[in-house]
Amino acid sequence: MEKVIAARNLTKEYDGLLAVDHVSFEVNRGEVFGFLGPNGAGKTSTIRMLVGLTEPSEGSALVAGYDIRKEIVEVKRRVGVVTETSNLYDELTAGENLLFASQLYNVPRNERPTRIKELLERFHLTDRRDTKFGKLSRGLKRRVVIAAALVHRPEIIFMDEPTTGLDVVSARSLRKYIEELQKEGTTVFLTTHYIEEADQLADRIALIVKGNIVTVDTPERIKDKVKGTPIVEAILSREPNKLMIKNLGELGSVDLDERRISITTGNVMVALESLIHLAKQEGLEVQHIQTQRPSLEDAFVELTGISAESMMSEKSRGRR
Amino acid sequence: MLMDELRGIYYILMKDLKAYYFKPPNISWGILFPLVLALAFSLRNPEGLIELAPGLVAMAAVFGTTSMEAIVITFERRTGALERLLLAPLSTHSILFAKVLGGAMFGGMISMAMTALAVIFFKMRVTNPLLFSITLCLTLLTLSALGALVAVSVKEVFEAQTLSNYFRFPMIFLSGVFIPVQSIPLPLRFVSYLLPLTYSVDALKGVTLHQTSIGWLMLDTAVLTLFFFGFMYASNAMLKRSLK
């Protein structure tokens, strides 16, 4: 796999406070890489270093093959950035903002009208082309900002909390755009504090807390890392006998609550088969059966020690 | 590479002129300001206006360059729009130079209006239009670079305005706009020589009133050039420091 971002000991210190603490990670070409963590975890500081908005205090990174310390202008040519705030020009229309972005990124003059038309259509902004940016709704502004970041067809797009503050419909359509970008082969570096967003969109996720990366892996593997793994849960017609519980105990840990039995196991299929077989042998009816896997939220809580409630409060703060 | 930077400067300048400077209220202020200034002085002191004219042109340049530019830069910093420029594949020097050019062009518009009024009503004579243009351009660029330095040193628009006044008003009184530098008491005269406007007024007097020899004129332009590069260097260093 070709690496398009390779960070080595990237560190950022603000007035003695360590915002990013010697983080190292790699991002593969064409993947959606999620940077998941609560507010103040160091997500934005990491992005700002990678795109040249701030200098690292220590360490370095290669972005699109260029050193962020020595060749930042080359890096900037190859990346698009969607910042946390929609920071285009209120006084210019949506179309003029896209034109200005295409001029700044040196899109060939003859390609500009087609590219702008294409982006306006893609983000359903054609009828807002001549509306001043300042007059657009938050969701529409976000779309224009993403369109502006894509105007020069960047290899990598950095998105810093792109759905924060958006209503459900706008956030959902934005996630759809991110999926489309990935299908086209664009590498997406996405920071978010929405666990379900990272789970839905990211091929791999880095969990970052207090400037440190706790783990980097696929969402599935991160879920597998937490102890307990999958649970098979069944409701039987009556309480099972001790022998049955002992036999099921060989497959994993068993919890019994009257007629409700839960088996935490590494092998779901074997547990399911054994449970049904033993119940039949004992003359028990299986009234309900289901399997449960630990969610990414469970994994996040276990790996980072941050409670789901505190992430939820981050979430509601972000929505305001 | 150089072409990319020049293109970037041009597009940022065009965007700034469209989005901020050439708005109807700014244009009307740009015309009204020198008109009111000229009228006020002609009513107060109808005699000796020709002596005052170069100073009034310099004063128009001071307010024209620094007022809007400081607002534009600090406003863009607050809204995050300046960050958008910093994300573009351009050096910070080019971004700042584009901003300085915007301020200089707006100041140029006001100074030219003042010059026209001075020529028509005060009978000021621009004896060497080429030297006058060079002097005025250097003045505008230097003062605009000073405006940029002020703007990148602060966070809020009102701070930029307050800080600008710390430079603007002493410059008006100590740079020979109203009182010749030679008449200023000695300790304050040293301050005068530290102000770029002193050299602008001296040079403008030279190309309109023939009060300055060609040697002094050359010295004035050399000092103004030094001030310009000094302010640009300091502004860039301040901007870069904010990125650390």
Coordinates of C-alpha atoms in Angstrom, one line a residue:
Chain A
M1 CA 0.0 0.0 0.0
E2 CA 1.3 3.4 -0.9
K3 CA 1.6 5.8 2.0
V4 CA 0.4 9.3 1.3
I5 CA 1.0 10.6 4.8
A6 CA 3.7 9.4 7.1
A7 CA 4.0 11.3 10.4
R8 CA 7.0 10.7 12.7
N9 CA 7.0 11.9 16.3
L10 CA 4.9 14.8 15.3
T11 CA 4.7 17.1 18.4
K12 CA 3.0 20.5 19.0
E13 CA 3.5 22.5 22.1
Y14 CA 1.7 25.7 22.9
D15 CA 3.1 27.8 25.7
G16 CA 4.4 24.7 27.5
L17 CA 1.2 22.7 27.0
L18 CA 1.7 19.6 24.9
A19 CA -1.2 19.5 22.4
V20 CA 0.2 16.7 20.3
D21 CA 2.7 14.4 21.9
H22 CA 5.2 12.6 19.5
V23 CA 2.5 10.9 17.4
S24 CA 3.4 8.6 14.5
F25 CA 1.0 7.2 12.0
E26 CA 0.7 6.4 8.3
V27 CA -2.2 6.9 5.9
N28 CA -2.6 4.8 2.8
R29 CA -3.6 6.2 -0.6
G30 CA -7.3 6.1 -1.2
E31 CA -8.4 5.3 2.3
V32 CA -10.6 7.3 4.6
F33 CA -8.5 7.8 7.7
G34 CA -10.5 8.8 10.8
F35 CA -8.9 10.8 13.6
L36 CA -11.3 10.2 16.5
G37 CA -11.0 11.8 19.9
P38 CA -12.8 14.3 22.2
N39 CA -12.4 18.0 21.9
G40 CA -8.9 19.2 22.8
A41 CA -7.4 15.8 22.0
G42 CA -5.0 17.2 19.4
K43 CA -6.9 16.4 16.2
T44 CA -7.0 20.0 14.8
S45 CA -3.4 20.7 15.9
T46 CA -2.3 17.6 14.0
I47 CA -4.2 18.7 10.8
R48 CA -2.8 22.2 11.1
M49 CA 0.8 20.9 11.2
L50 CA 0.2 18.5 8.2
V51 CA -1.2 21.3 6.0
G52 CA 1.2 24.0 7.0
L53 CA -1.0 26.2 9.2
T54 CA 1.4 25.7 12.1
E55 CA 4.9 24.5 12.5
P56 CA 5.6 21.3 14.4
S57 CA 7.5 21.8 17.7
E58 CA 9.2 18.4 17.0
G59 CA 9.1 15.6 14.5
S60 CA 8.0 15.8 10.9
A61 CA 5.8 14.3 8.3
L62 CA 5.7 13.5 4.6
V63 CA 2.5 14.5 2.9
A64 CA 2.0 13.4 -0.7
G65 CA 5.7 12.6 -0.7
Y66 CA 6.8 16.1 0.5
D67 CA 8.3 17.1 3.8
I68 CA 6.0 19.5 5.7
R69 CA 9.1 21.3 7.2
K70 CA 11.0 21.9 4.0
E71 CA 8.5 21.7 1.1
I72 CA 5.2 23.0 2.5
V73 CA 4.2 24.9 -0.7
E74 CA 4.5 21.6 -2.6
V75 CA 2.3 19.9 0.1
K76 CA -0.3 22.7 -0.2
R77 CA -0.5 22.2 -4.0
R78 CA -1.6 18.6 -3.5
V79 CA -4.0 18.8 -0.6
G80 CA -7.4 20.3 0.0
V81 CA -8.5 21.5 3.4
V82 CA -12.0 21.8 4.9
T83 CA -11.4 23.7 8.1
E84 CA -13.7 23.4 11.1
T85 CA -15.2 26.9 10.4
S86 CA -16.7 27.7 7.0
N87 CA -14.1 30.4 6.3
L88 CA -14.8 31.6 2.7
Y89 CA -15.6 35.2 1.8
D90 CA -19.0 36.4 2.8
E91 CA -18.9 39.3 0.3
L92 CA -18.3 36.9 -2.7
T93 CA -20.9 34.7 -4.2
A94 CA -20.6 30.9 -4.1
G95 CA -19.4 30.9 -7.7
E96 CA -16.9 33.7 -7.1
N97 CA -15.5 31.9 -4.1
L98 CA -14.9 28.8 -6.2
L99 CA -13.4 30.9 -8.9
F100 CA -11.0 32.5 -6.4
A101 CA -10.1 29.1 -5.1
S102 CA -9.4 27.9 -8.6
Q103 CA -7.2 30.9 -9.3
L104 CA -5.2 30.5 -6.0
Y105 CA -4.5 26.9 -6.8
N106 CA -3.6 27.7 -10.4
V107 CA -6.3 25.6 -12.1
P108 CA -5.7 26.3 -15.9
R109 CA -7.8 29.3 -17.0
N110 CA -9.7 27.3 -19.7
E111 CA -10.6 24.5 -17.3
R112 CA -12.0 26.8 -14.6
P113 CA -15.6 27.3 -15.9
T114 CA -16.1 23.6 -16.4
R115 CA -14.6 22.6 -13.1
I116 CA -16.7 25.2 -11.2
K117 CA -19.9 24.1 -13.0
E118 CA -19.1 20.5 -12.3
L119 CA -18.6 21.2 -8.6
L120 CA -21.7 23.3 -8.3
E121 CA -23.8 20.5 -9.9
R122 CA -22.2 17.8 -7.8
F123 CA -22.9 19.6 -4.5
H124 CA -26.4 20.8 -5.6
L125 CA -25.4 24.4 -5.5
T126 CA -26.1 25.4 -9.1
D127 CA -29.1 27.6 -8.1
R128 CA -27.0 29.2 -5.4
R129 CA -24.1 30.1 -7.7
D130 CA -24.9 33.9 -7.5
T131 CA -25.9 33.9 -3.8
K132 CA -23.4 35.7 -1.5
F133 CA -21.6 33.2 0.7
G134 CA -22.6 35.1 3.8
K135 CA -26.3 34.6 3.0
L136 CA -26.1 30.8 2.7
S137 CA -27.3 28.4 5.4
R138 CA -24.7 26.5 7.5
G139 CA -25.2 23.3 5.5
L140 CA -24.9 25.1 2.2
K141 CA -21.8 27.0 3.3
R142 CA -20.2 23.6 4.3
R143 CA -20.9 22.3 0.8
V144 CA -19.3 25.4 -0.8
V145 CA -16.2 25.0 1.4
I146 CA -15.8 21.3 0.4
A147 CA -16.3 22.3 -3.3
A148 CA -13.6 24.9 -2.9
A149 CA -11.2 22.4 -1.3
L150 CA -11.7 20.1 -4.3
V151 CA -11.4 22.6 -7.0
H152 CA -7.8 21.7 -7.9
R153 CA -8.4 17.9 -7.6
P154 CA -6.2 17.3 -4.6
E155 CA -4.7 13.9 -3.8
I156 CA -5.6 14.2 -0.2
I157 CA -8.5 16.1 1.4
F158 CA -8.3 17.0 5.1
M159 CA -11.6 17.5 6.8
D160 CA -11.7 18.9 10.3
E161 CA -15.0 18.1 12.0
P162 CA -16.9 18.5 8.8
T163 CA -20.3 17.7 10.2
T164 CA -20.1 19.6 13.5
G165 CA -23.0 22.0 13.8
L166 CA -24.9 20.6 10.9
D167 CA -28.5 19.4 11.0
V168 CA -29.1 15.6 10.5
V169 CA -30.0 15.9 6.8
S170 CA -27.0 18.1 5.9
A171 CA -24.7 15.8 7.9
R172 CA -26.0 12.7 6.2
S173 CA -25.6 14.2 2.7
L174 CA -22.1 15.4 3.6
R175 CA -21.2 11.8 4.7
K176 CA -22.5 10.6 1.3
Y177 CA -20.1 13.1 -0.4
I178 CA -17.2 11.7 1.6
E179 CA -18.0 8.2 0.5
E180 CA -18.2 9.3 -3.1
L181 CA -14.8 11.0 -2.8
Q182 CA -13.3 7.8 -1.5
K183 CA -14.8 5.8 -4.4
E184 CA -13.0 8.3 -6.8
G185 CA -9.7 7.5 -5.2
T186 CA -9.2 10.6 -3.1
T187 CA -7.5 10.0 0.3
V188 CA -9.6 11.5 3.1
F189 CA -8.2 12.5 6.4
L190 CA -11.1 13.1 8.7
T191 CA -11.2 14.3 12.2
T192 CA -14.3 13.8 14.2
H193 CA -15.6 13.4 17.7
Y194 CA -18.7 11.5 16.5
I195 CA -17.9 7.9 17.1
E196 CA -20.7 6.6 14.7
E197 CA -19.4 8.9 12.0
A198 CA -15.9 7.4 12.2
D199 CA -17.3 3.9 12.3
Q200 CA -19.4 4.5 9.3
L201 CA -16.9 6.3 7.1
A202 CA -13.4 5.4 8.1
D203 CA -11.3 2.5 6.7
R204 CA -8.9 2.9 9.6
I205 CA -9.2 5.0 12.7
A206 CA -6.6 6.5 15.0
L207 CA -8.0 7.0 18.6
I208 CA -6.3 10.2 20.0
V209 CA -6.6 11.3 23.6
K210 CA -4.6 14.1 25.2
G211 CA -2.2 14.3 22.3
N212 CA -1.4 10.7 22.2
I213 CA -2.5 8.0 19.8
V214 CA -4.0 5.1 21.7
T215 CA -4.4 2.8 18.7
V216 CA -4.6 2.8 14.9
D217 CA -6.6 0.1 13.2
T218 CA -9.8 -0.7 11.3
P219 CA -13.0 -0.1 13.2
E220 CA -13.7 -3.9 13.2
R221 CA -10.3 -4.7 14.7
I222 CA -10.6 -2.0 17.2
K223 CA -13.9 -3.5 18.3
D224 CA -12.3 -6.9 18.5
K225 CA -9.6 -5.5 20.8
V226 CA -11.9 -4.9 23.6
K227 CA -12.3 -7.8 26.1
G228 CA -15.6 -9.7 26.1
T229 CA -15.8 -9.9 22.3
P230 CA -19.2 -11.0 21.0
I231 CA -22.1 -12.1 23.2
V232 CA -24.7 -14.7 22.4
E233 CA -27.8 -14.0 24.3
A234 CA -30.9 -16.3 24.5
I235 CA -34.2 -16.5 26.4
L236 CA -35.2 -20.1 27.1
S237 CA -38.7 -21.5 28.1
R238 CA -37.4 -22.3 31.6
E239 CA -34.1 -22.0 33.6
P240 CA -31.4 -24.3 32.3
N241 CA -29.8 -27.0 34.6
K242 CA -26.3 -26.8 35.9
L243 CA -24.9 -29.4 33.5
M244 CA -26.0 -27.3 30.5
I245 CA -24.4 -24.2 32.0
K246 CA -21.2 -26.2 32.7
N247 CA -21.1 -27.4 29.1
L248 CA -21.7 -23.9 27.7
G249 CA -19.1 -22.6 30.1
E250 CA -16.4 -24.4 28.0
L251 CA -17.2 -21.9 25.1
G252 CA -16.8 -18.8 27.1
S253 CA -18.1 -17.0 30.2
V254 CA -21.7 -17.6 31.0
D255 CA -24.1 -15.3 32.8
L256 CA -27.5 -16.6 33.8
D257 CA -30.5 -14.4 34.9
E258 CA -33.4 -16.9 35.4
R259 CA -34.4 -17.8 31.8
R260 CA -32.0 -15.4 30.1
I261 CA -28.6 -16.8 29.3
S262 CA -25.6 -14.8 27.9
I263 CA -22.4 -16.4 26.6
T264 CA -19.4 -14.1 26.0
T265 CA -17.4 -16.0 23.4
G266 CA -14.7 -15.8 20.8
N267 CA -16.6 -18.1 18.5
V268 CA -20.2 -17.0 17.9
M269 CA -21.2 -19.8 15.4
V270 CA -20.1 -22.6 17.7
A271 CA -21.8 -21.0 20.7
L272 CA -25.0 -20.6 18.8
E273 CA -25.0 -24.2 17.5
S274 CA -24.1 -25.6 21.0
L275 CA -26.8 -23.5 22.7
I276 CA -29.5 -24.7 20.3
H277 CA -28.3 -28.3 20.5
L278 CA -28.1 -28.4 24.3
A279 CA -31.5 -26.7 24.7
K280 CA -33.1 -29.3 22.4
Q281 CA -31.4 -32.1 24.4
E282 CA -32.8 -30.7 27.7
G283 CA -36.2 -30.2 26.1
L284 CA -36.0 -26.4 26.4
E285 CA -37.6 -24.1 23.8
V286 CA -35.4 -21.2 22.6
Q287 CA -37.9 -18.3 22.6
H288 CA -35.4 -15.6 21.5
I289 CA -31.8 -15.6 20.4
Q290 CA -29.5 -12.8 19.4
T291 CA -25.8 -12.0 19.1
Q292 CA -24.2 -8.7 20.2
R293 CA -20.8 -7.3 19.3
P294 CA -19.1 -4.6 21.3
S295 CA -19.6 -1.2 19.5
L296 CA -16.9 1.2 18.6
E297 CA -18.1 3.3 21.5
D298 CA -17.5 0.3 23.8
A299 CA -14.1 0.0 22.4
F300 CA -13.4 3.7 22.6
V301 CA -14.4 3.8 26.3
E302 CA -12.3 0.7 27.1
L303 CA -9.2 1.8 25.2
T304 CA -9.2 5.5 26.2
G305 CA -10.8 5.4 29.6
I306 CA -13.1 8.3 28.5
S307 CA -16.8 7.7 29.3
A308 CA -19.4 7.5 26.6
E309 CA -21.3 10.2 28.5
S310 CA -18.4 12.7 28.2
M311 CA -18.3 12.0 24.4
M312 CA -22.0 12.6 24.2
S313 CA -21.6 15.9 26.0
E314 CA -18.9 16.8 23.5
K315 CA -21.3 15.9 20.8
S316 CA -24.2 18.0 22.1
R317 CA -21.7 20.9 22.6
G318 CA -20.6 20.5 19.0
R319 CA -24.2 20.5 17.7
R320 CA -25.0 23.9 19.2
Chain B
M1 CA 7.5 29.4 -9.2
L2 CA 7.9 33.2 -9.4
M3 CA 5.0 33.3 -11.9
D4 CA 2.8 31.3 -9.5
E5 CA 3.6 33.8 -6.7
L6 CA 2.9 36.8 -9.0
R7 CA -0.3 35.2 -10.1
G8 CA -1.3 34.6 -6.5
I9 CA -0.6 38.2 -5.6
Y10 CA -2.7 39.4 -8.5
Y11 CA -5.7 37.3 -7.6
I12 CA -5.6 38.1 -3.9
L13 CA -5.4 41.8 -4.8
M14 CA -8.3 41.6 -7.2
K15 CA -10.4 39.7 -4.6
D16 CA -9.6 42.3 -1.9
L17 CA -10.5 45.2 -4.2
K18 CA -13.8 43.6 -5.1
A19 CA -14.7 42.3 -1.7
Y20 CA -13.6 45.2 0.4
Y21 CA -12.1 48.3 -1.1
F22 CA -14.2 49.2 -4.1
K23 CA -17.5 49.1 -2.2
P24 CA -19.7 52.2 -2.7
P25 CA -19.3 53.4 0.9
N26 CA -15.5 53.2 0.8
I27 CA -15.4 55.0 -2.6
S28 CA -17.6 57.8 -1.2
W29 CA -15.4 58.0 1.9
G30 CA -12.3 58.1 -0.4
I31 CA -13.7 61.1 -2.2
L32 CA -15.2 62.9 0.8
F33 CA -12.2 62.6 3.0
P34 CA -9.8 64.7 0.9
L35 CA -12.6 67.0 0.0
V36 CA -13.4 67.8 3.6
L37 CA -9.7 68.0 4.4
A38 CA -9.1 70.5 1.6
L39 CA -12.2 72.6 2.5
A40 CA -11.3 72.7 6.2
F41 CA -7.8 74.0 5.5
S42 CA -8.9 76.5 2.8
L43 CA -11.5 78.0 5.1
R44 CA -9.1 78.2 8.1
N45 CA -6.1 79.5 6.2
P46 CA -6.7 80.6 2.7
E47 CA -3.1 82.0 2.5
G48 CA -0.2 79.6 2.2
L49 CA -2.3 76.7 1.0
I50 CA 0.2 75.8 -1.7
E51 CA 2.8 75.3 1.1
L52 CA 0.4 72.9 2.8
A53 CA -0.6 71.0 -0.2
P54 CA 2.1 68.3 -0.3
G55 CA 1.5 67.6 3.3
L56 CA -2.2 67.2 2.7
V57 CA -1.4 64.7 -0.1
A58 CA 0.8 62.8 2.4
M59 CA -1.8 62.9 5.0
A60 CA -4.4 61.5 2.6
A61 CA -1.9 58.7 1.9
V62 CA -1.6 58.0 5.6
F63 CA -5.3 57.6 6.3
G64 CA -6.1 56.1 2.9
T65 CA -3.5 53.2 3.3
T66 CA -3.8 52.4 6.9
S67 CA -7.5 52.7 7.7
M68 CA -9.1 50.1 5.5
E69 CA -6.1 47.8 5.3
A70 CA -5.9 47.3 9.0
I71 CA -9.6 46.4 9.1
V72 CA -9.3 44.0 6.1
I73 CA -6.4 42.0 7.6
T74 CA -7.8 41.8 11.2
F75 CA -11.3 41.0 9.9
E76 CA -9.9 38.2 7.8
R77 CA -7.9 36.9 10.7
R78 CA -11.0 36.9 12.9
T79 CA -13.3 35.1 10.4
G80 CA -10.6 32.6 9.4
A81 CA -10.5 33.9 5.8
L82 CA -6.8 34.8 6.1
E83 CA -6.2 31.1 7.0
R84 CA -7.7 30.2 3.6
L85 CA -5.0 32.3 2.0
L86 CA -2.3 30.7 4.2
L87 CA -3.5 27.2 3.0
A88 CA -2.9 28.2 -0.6
P89 CA 0.4 27.3 -2.3
L90 CA 1.9 30.7 -1.8
S91 CA 4.6 32.2 0.5
T92 CA 3.6 34.4 3.4
H93 CA 5.6 37.2 1.7
S94 CA 3.3 37.1 -1.4
I95 CA 0.1 37.0 0.7
L96 CA 1.3 40.0 2.7
F97 CA 2.5 41.9 -0.4
A98 CA -0.9 41.4 -2.0
K99 CA -2.6 42.8 1.1
V100 CA -0.1 45.8 1.1
L101 CA -0.9 46.4 -2.6
G102 CA -4.6 46.5 -1.8
G103 CA -4.1 49.2 0.9
A104 CA -1.7 51.1 -1.3
M105 CA -4.1 51.2 -4.2
F106 CA -7.0 52.4 -2.0
G107 CA -4.6 55.0 -0.4
G108 CA -3.5 55.9 -4.0
M109 CA -7.1 56.6 -5.0
I110 CA -7.6 59.0 -2.0
S111 CA -4.2 60.6 -2.5
M112 CA -4.8 61.2 -6.2
A113 CA -8.2 62.8 -5.4
M114 CA -6.3 65.0 -2.9
T115 CA -3.7 65.8 -5.5
A116 CA -6.3 66.8 -8.0
L117 CA -8.0 69.1 -5.5
A118 CA -4.6 70.6 -4.6
V119 CA -3.8 71.2 -8.2
I120 CA -7.2 72.7 -9.1
F121 CA -7.9 74.8 -6.0
F122 CA -4.5 75.3 -4.2
K123 CA -2.6 75.8 -7.5
M124 CA -0.1 73.1 -6.5
R125 CA 2.3 72.4 -9.4
V126 CA 3.5 68.9 -10.1
T127 CA 6.7 69.9 -11.8
N128 CA 8.0 66.4 -12.4
P129 CA 5.1 63.9 -12.8
L130 CA 7.4 60.9 -13.0
L131 CA 9.3 61.8 -9.7
F132 CA 6.0 62.7 -8.1
S133 CA 4.5 59.3 -9.1
I134 CA 7.6 57.4 -7.8
T135 CA 7.6 59.3 -4.5
L136 CA 3.8 58.9 -4.0
C137 CA 4.0 55.1 -4.9
L138 CA 6.9 54.6 -2.4
T139 CA 5.0 56.5 0.2
L140 CA 1.8 54.5 -0.3
L141 CA 3.7 51.2 -0.2
T142 CA 5.7 52.1 2.9
L143 CA 2.6 53.3 4.8
S144 CA 0.6 50.3 3.7
A145 CA 3.4 48.0 4.9
L146 CA 3.2 49.8 8.2
G147 CA -0.5 49.2 8.2
A148 CA 0.0 45.5 7.6
L149 CA 2.6 45.4 10.4
V150 CA 0.0 46.9 12.8
A151 CA -2.7 44.6 11.6
V152 CA -0.7 41.4 12.0
S153 CA 0.4 42.4 15.5
V154 CA -3.1 42.5 16.9
K155 CA -6.2 40.3 17.0
E156 CA -9.1 42.6 17.0
V157 CA -10.2 45.3 14.5
F158 CA -10.5 47.9 17.2
E159 CA -7.0 47.1 18.5
A160 CA -5.7 47.7 15.0
Q161 CA -7.4 51.1 14.8
T162 CA -6.1 52.1 18.2
L163 CA -2.6 51.0 17.5
S164 CA -2.7 52.7 14.1
N165 CA -3.5 56.0 15.8
Y166 CA -0.3 55.7 17.9
F167 CA 1.6 56.0 14.6
R168 CA -0.8 58.2 12.6
F169 CA -1.2 61.2 14.8
P170 CA 2.5 61.7 15.8
M171 CA 3.3 61.3 12.1
I172 CA 0.9 64.1 11.2
F173 CA 2.4 66.5 13.7
L174 CA 6.0 65.5 13.6
S175 CA 6.6 64.8 9.9
G176 CA 6.4 68.3 8.5
V177 CA 2.8 68.1 7.3
F178 CA 1.8 71.3 9.1
I179 CA 5.0 72.5 10.8
P180 CA 8.4 72.2 9.0
V181 CA 10.6 69.6 10.7
Q182 CA 13.3 72.3 11.2
S183 CA 10.9 74.3 13.4
I184 CA 10.2 71.3 15.7
P185 CA 12.1 71.4 19.1
L186 CA 15.3 69.3 18.9
P187 CA 14.4 66.2 21.0
L188 CA 11.2 65.8 19.0
R189 CA 13.1 66.4 15.8
F190 CA 14.9 63.1 16.4
V191 CA 11.6 61.4 16.6
S192 CA 10.6 63.0 13.3
Y193 CA 13.6 61.4 11.6
L194 CA 12.4 58.0 12.7
L195 CA 9.0 58.4 11.0
P196 CA 8.7 57.4 7.3
L197 CA 6.2 60.2 6.6
T198 CA 8.9 62.8 7.2
Y199 CA 10.8 61.5 4.2
S200 CA 7.5 61.3 2.1
V201 CA 6.6 64.9 2.9
D202 CA 10.1 66.1 2.2
A203 CA 10.1 64.3 -1.2
L204 CA 6.6 65.5 -2.1
K205 CA 7.7 69.1 -1.3
G206 CA 10.7 68.5 -3.5
V207 CA 8.7 67.5 -6.5
T208 CA 6.0 70.2 -6.1
L209 CA 7.5 73.2 -4.4
H210 CA 11.2 72.6 -5.3
Q211 CA 12.1 72.8 -1.6
T212 CA 14.3 69.7 -1.8
S213 CA 17.4 69.2 -3.8
I214 CA 17.7 66.1 -6.0
G215 CA 20.3 64.7 -3.6
W216 CA 17.9 64.9 -0.7
L217 CA 15.1 63.6 -2.9
M218 CA 17.3 60.5 -3.6
L219 CA 18.0 60.1 0.0
D220 CA 14.3 60.4 0.9
T221 CA 13.4 57.7 -1.6
A222 CA 16.2 55.5 -0.4
V223 CA 15.1 55.8 3.2
L224 CA 11.5 55.2 2.3
T225 CA 12.6 52.0 0.4
L226 CA 14.4 50.9 3.5
F227 CA 11.3 51.5 5.7
F228 CA 9.2 49.6 3.2
F229 CA 11.5 46.5 3.3
G230 CA 11.8 46.8 7.1
F231 CA 8.0 46.9 7.6
M232 CA 7.5 44.0 5.2
Y233 CA 10.2 41.9 6.9
A234 CA 8.7 42.7 10.4
S235 CA 5.1 41.9 9.2
N236 CA 6.2 38.6 7.7
A237 CA 8.1 37.7 10.9
M238 CA 5.0 38.6 13.0
L239 CA 2.7 36.5 10.7
K240 CA 5.1 33.6 10.8
R241 CA 5.3 33.9 14.6
S242 CA 1.5 33.5 14.8
L243 CA 1.9 30.2 12.9
K244 CA 4.3 28.8 15.4

